[in-house]
Coordinates of C-alpha atoms and ligand atoms in Angstrom, one line a residue:
M1 CA -73.6 -49.0 20.7
A2 CA -70.9 -49.4 18.1
E3 CA -70.3 -53.2 17.2
S4 CA -67.4 -54.6 15.6
N5 CA -69.4 -55.5 12.7
E6 CA -71.3 -51.8 12.3
A7 CA -71.7 -51.3 8.8
P8 CA -70.1 -47.8 7.6
D9 CA -72.9 -47.0 5.0
A10 CA -74.9 -44.5 7.5
A11 CA -71.7 -42.8 8.6
L12 CA -70.3 -42.5 5.0
D13 CA -73.9 -41.1 3.7
R14 CA -73.5 -38.3 6.5
A15 CA -70.1 -37.6 5.6
H16 CA -71.2 -37.2 1.8
A17 CA -74.0 -35.1 2.9
H18 CA -71.8 -32.6 5.0
T19 CA -69.1 -32.5 2.4
L20 CA -71.7 -31.4 -0.3
A21 CA -73.2 -28.8 2.2
W22 CA -69.5 -27.4 2.9
L23 CA -68.7 -27.3 -0.5
A24 CA -72.1 -25.4 -1.6
S25 CA -71.3 -23.0 1.1
L26 CA -68.1 -21.6 0.0
D27 CA -69.2 -19.4 -2.5
K28 CA -71.6 -17.7 0.4
R29 CA -69.8 -18.0 3.5
P30 CA -67.5 -15.4 4.9
V31 CA -63.7 -16.6 4.6
P32 CA -62.7 -16.3 8.1
P33 CA -64.0 -18.8 10.8
Q34 CA -67.0 -17.4 12.6
A35 CA -66.5 -19.2 16.0
S36 CA -63.4 -19.5 18.2
V37 CA -61.6 -22.6 19.4
D38 CA -63.3 -21.9 23.0
A39 CA -66.8 -21.6 21.3
V40 CA -66.2 -24.8 19.3
V41 CA -65.0 -27.0 22.2
A42 CA -68.1 -25.8 24.1
T43 CA -70.5 -27.2 21.3
L44 CA -68.5 -30.3 21.2
G45 CA -68.3 -31.0 25.1
T46 CA -65.2 -32.2 26.7
D47 CA -66.0 -35.3 28.7
L48 CA -65.2 -38.6 27.1
P49 CA -68.7 -40.5 27.1
E50 CA -68.5 -43.7 28.9
Q51 CA -70.4 -45.4 26.3
G52 CA -69.9 -45.3 22.6
T53 CA -71.8 -43.5 20.0
P54 CA -73.0 -44.9 16.6
A55 CA -70.4 -43.7 13.8
E56 CA -73.1 -41.6 11.9
E57 CA -74.1 -39.7 14.9
V58 CA -70.4 -39.1 15.7
V59 CA -70.2 -37.5 12.0
D60 CA -73.1 -35.4 12.5
L61 CA -72.1 -34.0 15.9
L62 CA -68.5 -33.3 14.8
A63 CA -69.7 -31.6 11.4
T64 CA -72.4 -29.6 13.1
A65 CA -69.9 -28.4 16.0
C66 CA -67.1 -27.7 13.7
E67 CA -69.0 -25.8 10.7
P68 CA -68.8 -22.4 12.2
G69 CA -64.9 -23.0 13.2
L70 CA -64.0 -23.8 9.6
T71 CA -62.1 -21.5 7.5
A72 CA -63.0 -21.3 3.9
I73 CA -59.6 -22.1 3.0
P74 CA -61.0 -23.7 -0.4
S75 CA -62.6 -20.9 -1.3
G76 CA -61.7 -19.2 -4.5
R77 CA -61.1 -16.2 -2.5
F78 CA -58.7 -17.3 0.3
F79 CA -55.2 -15.8 -0.7
G80 CA -53.3 -16.1 2.8
F81 CA -49.9 -17.6 3.3
V82 CA -49.5 -20.2 0.2
I83 CA -52.4 -22.5 0.1
G84 CA -54.1 -24.0 -2.6
G85 CA -57.6 -25.7 -2.6
T86 CA -58.9 -29.1 -3.4
H87 CA -59.4 -30.1 -7.1
P88 CA -62.6 -32.4 -7.4
A89 CA -60.3 -35.2 -8.8
A90 CA -58.4 -35.1 -5.8
L91 CA -60.7 -35.0 -3.1
A92 CA -62.7 -37.6 -4.3
T93 CA -59.8 -40.0 -4.9
D94 CA -58.8 -39.0 -1.2
W95 CA -61.9 -40.5 0.0
L96 CA -60.6 -43.8 -1.8
V97 CA -57.2 -43.5 -0.2
S98 CA -59.0 -43.8 3.4
A99 CA -61.2 -46.4 2.3
W100 CA -58.5 -48.4 0.7
D101 CA -56.3 -47.7 3.6
Q102 CA -52.9 -48.8 1.6
N103 CA -49.8 -48.5 3.6
S104 CA -47.8 -47.5 0.8
G105 CA -44.2 -47.8 2.1
L106 CA -43.4 -51.4 0.3
R107 CA -44.2 -52.4 -3.3
R108 CA -45.2 -56.0 -2.8
L109 CA -47.7 -54.9 -0.1
T110 CA -49.3 -52.3 -2.4
P111 CA -48.6 -52.9 -5.9
A112 CA -51.5 -50.6 -6.9
H113 CA -50.1 -47.7 -5.1
S114 CA -46.5 -48.4 -6.6
A115 CA -47.8 -48.5 -9.8
V116 CA -49.6 -44.9 -9.7
E117 CA -46.5 -43.6 -7.8
D118 CA -44.2 -44.8 -10.5
V119 CA -46.3 -43.3 -13.3
A120 CA -47.1 -40.1 -11.4
S121 CA -43.4 -39.5 -10.5
A122 CA -42.4 -39.6 -14.4
W123 CA -45.3 -37.6 -15.2
L124 CA -43.8 -34.8 -12.4
L125 CA -40.1 -35.1 -13.9
D126 CA -41.4 -34.6 -17.6
L127 CA -43.9 -31.5 -16.5
L128 CA -41.3 -29.8 -14.4
G129 CA -38.4 -30.3 -16.6
L130 CA -36.3 -32.3 -14.3
P131 CA -33.9 -35.2 -15.1
T132 CA -35.4 -38.3 -16.4
G133 CA -34.8 -41.2 -13.8
S134 CA -34.3 -38.8 -10.6
A135 CA -36.2 -40.3 -7.4
V136 CA -39.2 -38.8 -6.5
G137 CA -40.6 -39.2 -2.8
F138 CA -44.1 -38.4 -1.4
V139 CA -43.5 -36.6 1.8
T140 CA -45.8 -34.6 4.0
G141 CA -45.2 -31.2 2.7
A142 CA -42.3 -28.8 1.5
T143 CA -40.9 -28.7 5.1
M144 CA -40.0 -32.5 4.8
S145 CA -39.0 -32.4 1.6
N146 CA -36.5 -29.8 2.2
F147 CA -35.5 -31.8 5.3
T148 CA -35.3 -34.9 2.9
G149 CA -33.2 -33.3 0.1
L150 CA -30.7 -31.6 2.5
A151 CA -30.2 -34.9 4.2
A152 CA -29.1 -36.2 0.9
G153 CA -27.0 -33.3 0.1
R154 CA -25.4 -33.1 3.6
D155 CA -24.7 -37.2 3.5
A156 CA -23.3 -36.8 0.0
V157 CA -20.8 -33.8 0.7
L158 CA -19.3 -35.5 3.8
R159 CA -19.2 -38.6 1.9
R160 CA -17.2 -37.0 -0.6
A161 CA -14.8 -35.6 2.3
G162 CA -14.4 -39.4 3.5
W163 CA -17.0 -39.4 6.2
D164 CA -20.1 -41.6 6.3
V165 CA -22.7 -39.9 8.5
A166 CA -25.2 -43.3 8.4
E167 CA -22.1 -45.1 10.2
K168 CA -20.4 -42.4 12.2
G169 CA -23.1 -39.7 12.8
L170 CA -22.2 -36.1 12.9
Q171 CA -19.9 -36.2 16.0
G172 CA -16.5 -35.4 14.8
A173 CA -17.4 -35.0 11.2
P174 CA -16.0 -32.3 8.9
R175 CA -18.1 -29.1 9.5
V176 CA -20.6 -28.8 6.7
R177 CA -21.0 -25.2 5.1
V178 CA -24.7 -24.3 4.1
L179 CA -25.1 -21.3 2.1
V180 CA -28.6 -19.9 1.8
G181 CA -30.3 -16.5 0.5
A182 CA -31.0 -13.9 2.9
E183 CA -34.9 -14.4 2.1
R184 CA -35.0 -18.2 2.0
H185 CA -38.1 -19.8 3.7
D186 CA -38.2 -20.4 7.6
T187 CA -38.6 -24.2 7.0
V188 CA -35.0 -24.6 5.4
D189 CA -33.4 -23.3 8.8
L190 CA -35.8 -25.7 10.5
A191 CA -35.0 -28.5 8.2
L192 CA -31.0 -27.8 9.0
R193 CA -31.9 -27.5 12.6
Y194 CA -33.4 -31.6 12.5
L195 CA -30.2 -32.4 10.4
G196 CA -28.0 -31.1 13.0
L197 CA -26.4 -28.6 10.9
G198 CA -27.2 -25.5 12.6
L199 CA -27.8 -22.0 11.3
P200 CA -27.0 -21.6 7.7
E201 CA -24.5 -18.6 6.2
A202 CA -27.0 -16.3 4.9
V203 CA -26.1 -14.4 1.5
P204 CA -27.3 -11.1 0.7
A205 CA -30.5 -11.1 -1.3
D206 CA -31.3 -8.1 -4.0
D207 CA -34.6 -5.8 -3.7
Q208 CA -37.0 -8.7 -4.8
G209 CA -35.5 -11.4 -2.2
R210 CA -33.4 -13.2 -5.1
V211 CA -30.0 -14.3 -3.8
R212 CA -27.3 -11.7 -5.5
A213 CA -25.3 -14.2 -7.6
D214 CA -22.0 -12.2 -7.1
A215 CA -22.3 -12.3 -3.2
L216 CA -22.9 -16.3 -3.4
L217 CA -20.3 -16.9 -5.9
A218 CA -17.8 -14.9 -3.8
A219 CA -19.0 -16.7 -0.7
L220 CA -18.4 -20.2 -2.4
A221 CA -14.8 -19.1 -3.5
E222 CA -13.9 -18.1 0.3
D223 CA -13.7 -21.5 1.7
E224 CA -12.7 -24.1 -1.3
S225 CA -12.1 -27.0 1.1
R226 CA -15.3 -27.5 3.2
P227 CA -18.2 -29.6 2.4
T228 CA -20.6 -27.3 1.1
V229 CA -24.4 -27.5 0.6
V230 CA -26.2 -24.7 -1.2
A231 CA -30.1 -23.9 -0.8
L232 CA -31.7 -21.8 -3.4
Q233 CA -35.5 -20.8 -3.7
A234 CA -37.8 -20.8 -6.7
G235 CA -40.4 -18.6 -5.3
N236 CA -40.1 -16.1 -2.7
V237 CA -43.1 -15.9 -0.6
H238 CA -43.6 -12.3 -0.7
S239 CA -42.4 -11.3 -4.1
G240 CA -42.5 -14.7 -6.0
A241 CA -39.1 -13.9 -7.4
F242 CA -36.6 -16.7 -8.3
D243 CA -33.1 -16.9 -7.4
P244 CA -30.8 -16.8 -10.6
F245 CA -30.1 -20.3 -10.9
D246 CA -28.5 -20.2 -14.3
E247 CA -25.7 -18.0 -12.8
V248 CA -24.7 -19.8 -9.7
V249 CA -25.6 -23.4 -10.2
D250 CA -22.6 -24.7 -12.3
A251 CA -20.3 -22.4 -9.9
A252 CA -21.7 -24.3 -7.0
H253 CA -20.9 -27.8 -8.5
E254 CA -17.2 -26.6 -9.5
H255 CA -17.0 -25.9 -5.7
G256 CA -18.1 -29.4 -5.1
A257 CA -21.4 -28.1 -3.5
W258 CA -24.7 -29.7 -3.4
V259 CA -27.6 -27.7 -4.9
H260 CA -31.1 -28.1 -3.3
V261 CA -33.9 -26.0 -4.8
D262 CA -37.0 -24.9 -2.5
G263 CA -39.5 -24.5 -4.8
A264 CA -42.6 -25.1 -2.8
F265 CA -44.9 -23.2 -4.9
G266 CA -42.4 -21.9 -7.8
L267 CA -41.2 -25.1 -8.9
W268 CA -44.5 -25.2 -11.1
A269 CA -43.4 -22.2 -13.0
A270 CA -41.3 -24.6 -15.0
T271 CA -44.3 -26.4 -16.6
S272 CA -45.8 -23.3 -18.1
P273 CA -44.0 -21.9 -21.7
S274 CA -44.7 -18.5 -20.3
Y275 CA -42.9 -18.8 -16.9
R276 CA -40.1 -21.7 -17.8
G277 CA -37.7 -18.7 -18.1
L278 CA -37.9 -17.9 -14.4
T279 CA -36.4 -21.4 -13.4
R280 CA -33.8 -21.3 -16.2
G281 CA -30.8 -23.5 -15.0
M282 CA -32.8 -24.8 -12.0
E283 CA -32.8 -28.5 -13.6
R284 CA -29.2 -28.6 -13.1
A285 CA -29.3 -28.6 -9.2
D286 CA -29.4 -31.9 -7.1
S287 CA -32.6 -31.8 -5.3
W288 CA -35.5 -30.0 -5.4
T289 CA -38.7 -29.5 -3.1
T290 CA -42.1 -28.9 -4.0
D291 CA -45.6 -29.1 -2.5
A292 CA -48.4 -30.8 -4.2
H293 CA -50.8 -29.2 -1.6
K294 CA -50.4 -25.7 -3.1
T295 CA -50.3 -25.4 -6.8
L296 CA -51.5 -28.6 -7.6
N297 CA -54.4 -28.5 -5.2
V298 CA -54.4 -31.7 -3.6
P299 CA -55.4 -32.2 0.0
Y300 CA -53.2 -32.1 2.9
D301 CA -50.4 -33.6 3.5
S302 CA -48.7 -33.7 0.2
G303 CA -45.2 -32.8 -0.9
L304 CA -42.6 -34.0 -3.2
V305 CA -39.0 -34.5 -2.9
I306 CA -37.0 -34.9 -6.1
V307 CA -33.3 -36.0 -6.0
R308 CA -31.3 -36.2 -9.3
D309 CA -29.2 -39.2 -7.7
P310 CA -31.4 -42.0 -6.4
A311 CA -28.6 -43.8 -4.9
A312 CA -27.9 -40.9 -2.8
L313 CA -31.6 -40.5 -1.4
R314 CA -31.5 -44.2 -0.6
A315 CA -28.4 -44.0 1.2
S316 CA -29.8 -41.2 3.7
M317 CA -33.2 -42.5 4.1
G318 CA -33.0 -46.5 3.2
M319 CA -33.6 -49.0 5.7
Q320 CA -33.4 -52.9 5.7
G321 CA -35.4 -54.8 8.0
D322 CA -35.5 -58.7 8.4
Y323 CA -39.4 -58.7 8.3
L324 CA -39.7 -56.2 5.4
I325 CA -40.1 -58.0 2.0
H326 CA -37.7 -55.9 -0.2
D327 CA -38.3 -55.5 -4.0
E328 CA -35.3 -55.1 -6.2
A329 CA -37.0 -52.1 -7.9
G330 CA -36.4 -50.1 -4.5
E331 CA -38.9 -49.2 -1.9
P332 CA -41.1 -46.3 -1.9
F333 CA -39.9 -45.7 2.0
D334 CA -36.3 -45.7 0.9
K335 CA -37.0 -42.0 -0.7
V336 CA -38.8 -40.7 2.5
P337 CA -38.4 -40.4 6.3
E338 CA -41.5 -42.3 7.2
I339 CA -42.1 -46.1 6.9
S340 CA -46.0 -46.3 7.1
R341 CA -47.8 -43.8 5.2
R342 CA -51.2 -43.4 3.3
G343 CA -51.2 -43.5 -0.1
R344 CA -50.3 -40.0 -1.2
A345 CA -49.7 -40.5 -4.9
F346 CA -53.3 -41.5 -5.7
P347 CA -54.6 -37.9 -5.6
V348 CA -51.5 -36.3 -7.2
W349 CA -51.9 -38.6 -10.1
A350 CA -55.5 -37.9 -9.9
V351 CA -55.0 -34.0 -10.6
L352 CA -52.4 -34.7 -13.2
R353 CA -54.8 -37.0 -15.1
A354 CA -57.7 -34.8 -14.7
L355 CA -55.8 -31.4 -16.0
G356 CA -53.6 -33.3 -18.6
R357 CA -50.5 -31.6 -19.5
S358 CA -52.3 -28.5 -21.0
G359 CA -54.6 -28.2 -18.1
V360 CA -51.4 -28.1 -15.8
V361 CA -49.8 -25.4 -17.8
E362 CA -53.3 -23.4 -17.9
L363 CA -53.7 -23.9 -14.2
V364 CA -50.5 -22.0 -13.5
D365 CA -51.1 -19.5 -15.9
R366 CA -54.5 -18.6 -14.6
L367 CA -52.8 -18.1 -11.0
C368 CA -50.4 -15.9 -12.6
R369 CA -53.2 -14.0 -14.5
H370 CA -55.2 -13.4 -11.4
A371 CA -52.0 -12.0 -9.7
T372 CA -51.2 -9.5 -12.4
A373 CA -55.3 -8.7 -12.1
F374 CA -54.7 -8.2 -8.4
A375 CA -51.5 -5.9 -8.8
E376 CA -53.5 -3.7 -11.4
G377 CA -56.5 -3.6 -9.3
L378 CA -54.6 -2.5 -6.2
T379 CA -52.6 0.3 -8.1
A380 CA -55.9 1.7 -9.2
I381 CA -57.0 2.2 -5.3
P382 CA -55.7 5.4 -4.0
G383 CA -52.9 5.1 -1.6
T384 CA -52.1 1.9 -2.7
T385 CA -48.8 0.6 -3.8
V386 CA -47.8 -2.8 -5.1
V387 CA -44.3 -3.1 -3.6
N388 CA -42.9 -6.3 -5.6
D389 CA -42.5 -6.7 -9.2
V390 CA -45.2 -9.2 -9.9
V391 CA -43.2 -12.2 -11.7
F392 CA -45.4 -15.0 -10.6
T393 CA -48.4 -15.8 -8.1
Q394 CA -47.4 -13.4 -5.3
V395 CA -48.7 -9.8 -4.7
C396 CA -47.5 -7.4 -1.7
A397 CA -49.1 -3.8 -1.3
T398 CA -48.7 -1.4 1.3
F399 CA -51.3 1.7 2.0
G400 CA -49.2 4.5 3.2
S401 CA -48.0 3.8 6.3
D402 CA -47.4 0.5 8.7
A403 CA -50.4 1.3 10.8
R404 CA -52.8 1.9 7.7
T405 CA -51.5 -1.5 6.3
D406 CA -52.0 -3.2 9.6
E407 CA -55.6 -1.7 9.7
V408 CA -56.3 -2.8 6.2
V409 CA -55.3 -6.4 7.3
R410 CA -57.6 -6.2 10.4
L411 CA -60.8 -4.6 8.5
L412 CA -60.7 -7.4 5.6
L413 CA -60.8 -10.1 8.1
E414 CA -63.6 -8.4 9.7
D415 CA -65.3 -7.8 6.0
G416 CA -65.0 -11.6 5.5
E417 CA -65.2 -11.6 1.7
A418 CA -61.7 -12.6 1.2
W419 CA -58.8 -13.7 3.4
M420 CA -55.1 -12.0 2.6
T421 CA -52.5 -12.1 5.3
G422 CA -50.4 -9.3 6.8
S423 CA -46.7 -9.7 6.8
T424 CA -43.4 -7.7 7.1
W425 CA -41.3 -7.3 3.9
R426 CA -38.1 -5.6 3.8
G427 CA -38.8 -3.6 6.8
E428 CA -42.4 -2.6 6.1
K429 CA -45.9 -4.1 6.7
V430 CA -47.5 -5.6 3.5
L431 CA -50.8 -7.0 2.7
R432 CA -49.8 -10.3 1.1
I433 CA -51.7 -12.3 -1.7
S434 CA -51.1 -15.4 -2.9
V435 CA -53.0 -17.2 -5.7
S436 CA -52.8 -20.5 -5.2
N437 CA -56.4 -22.1 -5.7
W438 CA -57.4 -23.7 -8.8
S439 CA -61.1 -22.6 -8.4
T440 CA -60.3 -18.8 -8.1
T441 CA -62.1 -17.0 -10.9
E442 CA -62.1 -13.4 -12.3
D443 CA -65.3 -12.7 -10.3
D444 CA -63.3 -13.8 -7.1
V445 CA -60.7 -11.4 -7.9
A446 CA -63.2 -8.6 -8.5
R447 CA -64.9 -9.5 -5.6
S448 CA -61.8 -9.4 -3.3
L449 CA -60.4 -6.3 -5.0
A450 CA -64.0 -4.5 -3.9
A451 CA -63.4 -5.6 -0.5
V452 CA -60.2 -4.0 -0.4
R453 CA -61.6 -0.7 -2.1
R454 CA -64.3 -1.0 0.7
V455 CA -61.9 -1.3 3.7
V456 CA -59.6 1.4 2.4
G457 CA -62.5 3.8 2.3
R458 CA -63.1 3.4 6.0
L459 CA -59.5 4.1 6.9
Ligands
PLP501 C1 -45.0 -23.3 2.1 C2 -43.7 -23.4 1.9 C3 -42.7 -24.1 2.5 C4 -43.3 -25.0 3.6 O1 -44.4 -26.0 3.1 P1 -45.3 -26.7 3.9 O2 -45.9 -27.8 3.0 O3 -45.9 -26.0 4.8 O4 -44.3 -27.9 4.9 C5 -41.4 -24.2 2.4 N1 -40.8 -23.1 1.4 C6 -41.4 -22.3 0.8 C7 -40.9 -21.6 -0.4 C8 -43.1 -22.4 1.2 O5 -43.7 -21.5 0.3

């Protein structure tokens, strides 16, 4: 029976043991889950017990019932969606985050977290080549980061048009025009929906999914007087391609537009001398989105929103409350949609501190090197075509027909050695590989390519 003074030692010891067993299993276990939702529910049981259960027994029960239904997402052979693993420094720190239980919205309540957030923010701006003094908000992911950056943009362009959204809302406001590339991420549209802006105007993209500069410049010139937000992309989820920032950011500003960049994984290209060229001109935008739970390999939920003008971000996200003890330096919660939140900056700081500047560059370069190795290895498999220019961490391949590609995706999941996702790009079924995990080795790439060769042989 759980007592209010129950010591956590036994439960934490069990969690530690299950953690080590899970991590040790990653190299050997199939990457896809081996049990269905129903099977896990059956093992867990559905009746809420009348009596309590000691915490350590609950941990054992949960870990045992869930283990077969877990996907080896932290495995070096998981290449689905765009998903990072967890660096050891971030994982260990994330345990401390839960134990410390800091509600990190207020500087005076949680000075340690604010200190770490300030230091990590400055490091991030430096590494990503973004303007010193920009505001950095620690949000749950790129979706909320897009929401936050675009909110600041919406409010700023309406303010310039003489309309205060905070006071008047959107009803009766001048219509805001939002220009996006045809291949922006779906979460940009979702964020615009949250923001009451409706569907954006899609500008045609080129064969790699980059917004066409000429088309965007023409769209900007079309309606000079409308408040305008432009959402660009650093890293297309299929091709990895980057929008031509250098050709469009200044023009967008000349038309009075706010420029937001969705760089959920691609923003990290700016940290590496070898890939920085892809992001040229990006630093002149007004707001940027990136994830820490992708390329930086911290646990979920961790995204970052960066806004050049801290006052613009505070105007959209800030809050005053009589019972809150405000600090002159500004509050962490003035930069994000949430008030209460966990100490998200701790694991971000920990990975940056563990890797150091050269380690971050090495991480980005390594992910790209593995992507190139995938492209070369796939091209050598008969009947296999890599359909994108592999400029960063993303690789898309086809296998002769949509039906054959679908079958490769299905057989790969059955094989279990690696996880890659099927998708449709430019009207064609593709197998999509995203290299985002810090722990992926050359051996993982070789084993995964062998799996593709194996299943193509079975077609
Ligand atoms: C993953 C991704 C998102 C959404 O990120 P979440 O962290 O899942 O909210 C947005 N944009 C791009 C380009 C992405 O790759």
